[in-house]
Structures are given as structure tokens and as C-alpha cells.
Amino acid sequence: MFFWFLKHILLGPWLRLLFRPKVVGTMPKRGPAIIASNHLSFCDSLFLPLMAPGQLVFIGKDDYFVRRGIKGRLMAAFFRGVGTIPVDRSGGSASADALSTALRVLQEGRLFGIYPEGTRSPDGRLYRGKTGVARLAVESGAPVYPCALIGTDEIQPTGYRMPRKIMQPVIKLGEPLRYGKDADLRKATDEIIAAIQALSGQEYVDVYAAQVKSRSE
């Protein structure tokens, strides 16, 4: 499988040697479990799967899979190889299909990673979470492990294709959160975000990150 080749031969050993990522807390060895993390940098999606004991499946925006040229095809092959599920940002049935796929991953007893903010932070602060993470937890019954990535925005700031700095990223994990069928999705999402903030120490902003990004464009 391409994922294991990347993790153990092609990419993983070099990332471990250069950056020496550190995990604080307990990362689940198997699923079904949801790892809900802040999102500071493109390289978050490298370090988290690298340090997960098993294969950590993510959702990724669909434009990663349809870019043209050799670079675009290589990027699409990489994301497919590591098990990333494309999601249509336009919403509607396409997004629902992606969530259904995520549920199937959890029902198969696998690890699923998600960025509740929905996109990378534009300025290093932590933004309001979207309720998809709570919906997954409620419908699957899987525990949610709040997770904080620290230092990845310094390693590879937004807009940079390659790392700018060699330093140790830290991955902090909190105690798992569980939600029953009667859970309020908004309250559960806010609780998950609060747990991430407690780990990361980020300033919290009660708006969606995508709204902030759209204002600056």
C-alpha cells in the first residue's frame, strides 16, 4: 500500500530524522476513533499521519484532486495514496456524501482525522468549529480525541510550498470525549474546540475561519 511505503520508507523516516516530532498524551492505536485537531499548516497532514500508530484517514478539499499539470497529478496521487477523502466545499449532497464516507471509515474500525475549523487558520488563532465533527461522533459512537499541533505554522507558514524552518513540532492529545445520540451538535462542537484550545493555548475567535479568509481576498 502506498501509504505504508510513504510512512515507513519514502517520507516518514526523513521527517522523523529532520524534525523529530513529539507526541504528548495518548494517541489511539486503533479505531473507531476521531482525532480532532487545530489546523495551522499544510504540513499538519504530514505529521499527524506520521505519528499515528495506524493509518489516519482525512477529508481534504476536492480541488487538491483536480489540479492540472504534473504537479497537480502528483498531488492528487499523494492524497489518494494516504487515504484522503475529497470533500466538495460547495456544500449540499456532496458534503453529505463525504460525511457518509467518513462514517464508513469509522464503522470499519479505523482512525479518522478531522480539522473542525474546516480550513487552515489564517493567522494562527483558533476559530469556530463546524458541527461535522460532532455529527460524526454522535452517529458513529466513536470517541473524539482533541488534538493540538504546535509549531507547524513556523515550519511551513501558509503560502509556502516547502518548509522554512527545521524545528520540532509538538502534537498534544487530550482525554477522549464521547457523545450520545441526544447530544446537541453545536454544544458538542464548542466543547471539542475548547478542549483543543486548552491544549494549544491559541487565542479563540468565535467566527468561522473561512469567513475571515473571504474578507481578506
PDB file of N, CA, C and O in Angstrom, residues 3-4 7 20 66-67 82 86 97 106 128-129 151 156 164-165 184 191 201 214 217:
ATOM      1  N   PHE A   3       0.418   4.164   1.202  1.00  0.00           N
ATOM      2  CA  PHE A   3       0.505   4.858   2.487  1.00  0.00           C
ATOM      3  C   PHE A   3       1.673   4.330   3.322  1.00  0.00           C
ATOM      4  O   PHE A   3       2.475   5.104   3.852  1.00  0.00           O
ATOM      5  N   TRP A   4       1.780   3.018   3.446  1.00  0.00           N
ATOM      6  CA  TRP A   4       2.834   2.437   4.273  1.00  0.00           C
ATOM      7  C   TRP A   4       4.210   2.666   3.663  1.00  0.00           C
ATOM      8  O   TRP A   4       5.202   2.841   4.374  1.00  0.00           O
ATOM      9  N   LYS A   7       4.999   6.223   4.625  1.00  0.00           N
ATOM     10  CA  LYS A   7       5.209   6.379   6.069  1.00  0.00           C
ATOM     11  C   LYS A   7       6.503   5.747   6.558  1.00  0.00           C
ATOM     12  O   LYS A   7       7.192   6.328   7.401  1.00  0.00           O
ATOM     13  N   ARG A  20      12.008  15.468  14.208  1.00  0.00           N
ATOM     14  CA  ARG A  20      11.825  14.799  15.499  1.00  0.00           C
ATOM     15  C   ARG A  20      10.501  15.172  16.176  1.00  0.00           C
ATOM     16  O   ARG A  20      10.477  15.696  17.293  1.00  0.00           O
ATOM     17  N   VAL A  66      -8.012  17.745  -8.437  1.00  0.00           N
ATOM     18  CA  VAL A  66      -8.363  18.079  -9.829  1.00  0.00           C
ATOM     19  C   VAL A  66      -7.427  19.120 -10.448  1.00  0.00           C
ATOM     20  O   VAL A  66      -7.706  19.644 -11.515  1.00  0.00           O
ATOM     21  N   ARG A  67      -6.328  19.424  -9.791  1.00  0.00           N
ATOM     22  CA  ARG A  67      -5.405  20.407 -10.352  1.00  0.00           C
ATOM     23  C   ARG A  67      -4.676  19.838 -11.557  1.00  0.00           C
ATOM     24  O   ARG A  67      -4.391  18.654 -11.629  1.00  0.00           O
ATOM     25  N   VAL A  82      -2.560   8.348   0.601  1.00  0.00           N
ATOM     26  CA  VAL A  82      -2.613   8.369   2.056  1.00  0.00           C
ATOM     27  C   VAL A  82      -4.041   8.247   2.586  1.00  0.00           C
ATOM     28  O   VAL A  82      -4.285   8.346   3.779  1.00  0.00           O
ATOM     29  N   PRO A  86     -11.918  13.222  -0.665  1.00  0.00           N
ATOM     30  CA  PRO A  86     -12.248  14.560  -1.172  1.00  0.00           C
ATOM     31  C   PRO A  86     -13.613  15.023  -0.703  1.00  0.00           C
ATOM     32  O   PRO A  86     -14.558  14.237  -0.631  1.00  0.00           O
ATOM     33  N   ASP A  97     -22.184  13.333   1.259  1.00  0.00           N
ATOM     34  CA  ASP A  97     -21.558  12.096   0.791  1.00  0.00           C
ATOM     35  C   ASP A  97     -20.199  11.891   1.459  1.00  0.00           C
ATOM     36  O   ASP A  97     -19.822  10.775   1.808  1.00  0.00           O
ATOM     37  N   LEU A 106     -15.118   4.956  10.021  1.00  0.00           N
ATOM     38  CA  LEU A 106     -15.222   4.672  11.454  1.00  0.00           C
ATOM     39  C   LEU A 106     -15.900   3.333  11.709  1.00  0.00           C
ATOM     40  O   LEU A 106     -15.502   2.577  12.612  1.00  0.00           O
ATOM     41  N   ARG A 128     -14.005  29.104  15.171  1.00  0.00           N
ATOM     42  CA  ARG A 128     -15.214  28.348  15.480  1.00  0.00           C
ATOM     43  C   ARG A 128     -15.260  27.037  14.695  1.00  0.00           C
ATOM     44  O   ARG A 128     -14.934  26.986  13.518  1.00  0.00           O
ATOM     45  N   GLY A 129     -15.660  25.989  15.360  1.00  0.00           N
ATOM     46  CA  GLY A 129     -15.712  24.686  14.725  1.00  0.00           C
ATOM     47  C   GLY A 129     -17.014  24.445  13.987  1.00  0.00           C
ATOM     48  O   GLY A 129     -18.075  24.936  14.390  1.00  0.00           O
ATOM     49  N   GLY A 151       3.659  24.559  16.473  1.00  0.00           N
ATOM     50  CA  GLY A 151       4.915  24.806  15.771  1.00  0.00           C
ATOM     51  C   GLY A 151       4.887  24.551  14.275  1.00  0.00           C
ATOM     52  O   GLY A 151       5.803  24.951  13.562  1.00  0.00           O
ATOM     53  N   GLN A 156       6.174  25.501   8.286  1.00  0.00           N
ATOM     54  CA  GLN A 156       5.696  25.790   6.927  1.00  0.00           C
ATOM     55  C   GLN A 156       4.533  26.769   7.005  1.00  0.00           C
ATOM     56  O   GLN A 156       3.371  26.365   7.050  1.00  0.00           O
ATOM     57  N   ARG A 164      10.175  26.199   5.858  1.00  0.00           N
ATOM     58  CA  ARG A 164      11.084  27.332   6.003  1.00  0.00           C
ATOM     59  C   ARG A 164      12.008  27.171   7.192  1.00  0.00           C
ATOM     60  O   ARG A 164      13.012  27.851   7.309  1.00  0.00           O
ATOM     61  N   LYS A 165      11.650  26.261   8.094  1.00  0.00           N
ATOM     62  CA  LYS A 165      12.382  26.156   9.352  1.00  0.00           C
ATOM     63  C   LYS A 165      12.411  24.699   9.805  1.00  0.00           C
ATOM     64  O   LYS A 165      11.414  23.990   9.693  1.00  0.00           O
ATOM     65  N   ASP A 184     -26.378  17.789  21.753  1.00  0.00           N
ATOM     66  CA  ASP A 184     -26.557  18.987  20.947  1.00  0.00           C
ATOM     67  C   ASP A 184     -25.285  19.190  20.112  1.00  0.00           C
ATOM     68  O   ASP A 184     -24.195  19.331  20.672  1.00  0.00           O
ATOM     69  N   GLU A 191     -17.471  22.276  22.702  1.00  0.00           N
ATOM     70  CA  GLU A 191     -16.693  21.600  23.749  1.00  0.00           C
ATOM     71  C   GLU A 191     -15.407  21.021  23.174  1.00  0.00           C
ATOM     72  O   GLU A 191     -14.335  21.098  23.796  1.00  0.00           O
ATOM     73  N   GLY A 201      -3.291  26.470  23.540  1.00  0.00           N
ATOM     74  CA  GLY A 201      -3.043  27.802  24.069  1.00  0.00           C
ATOM     75  C   GLY A 201      -3.341  28.913  23.081  1.00  0.00           C
ATOM     76  O   GLY A 201      -2.996  30.082  23.319  1.00  0.00           O
ATOM     77  N   SER A 214     -12.305  34.942   3.451  1.00  0.00           N
ATOM     78  CA  SER A 214     -13.039  35.556   2.338  1.00  0.00           C
ATOM     79  C   SER A 214     -12.984  37.080   2.404  1.00  0.00           C
ATOM     80  O   SER A 214     -12.983  37.756   1.372  1.00  0.00           O
ATOM     81  N   GLU A 217      -9.670  38.418   0.845  1.00  0.00           N
ATOM     82  CA  GLU A 217      -9.398  38.154  -0.586  1.00  0.00           C
ATOM     83  C   GLU A 217      -9.812  39.328  -1.449  1.00  0.00           C
ATOM     84  O   GLU A 217     -10.690  40.092  -1.109  1.00  0.00           O
TER      85      GLU A 217
END
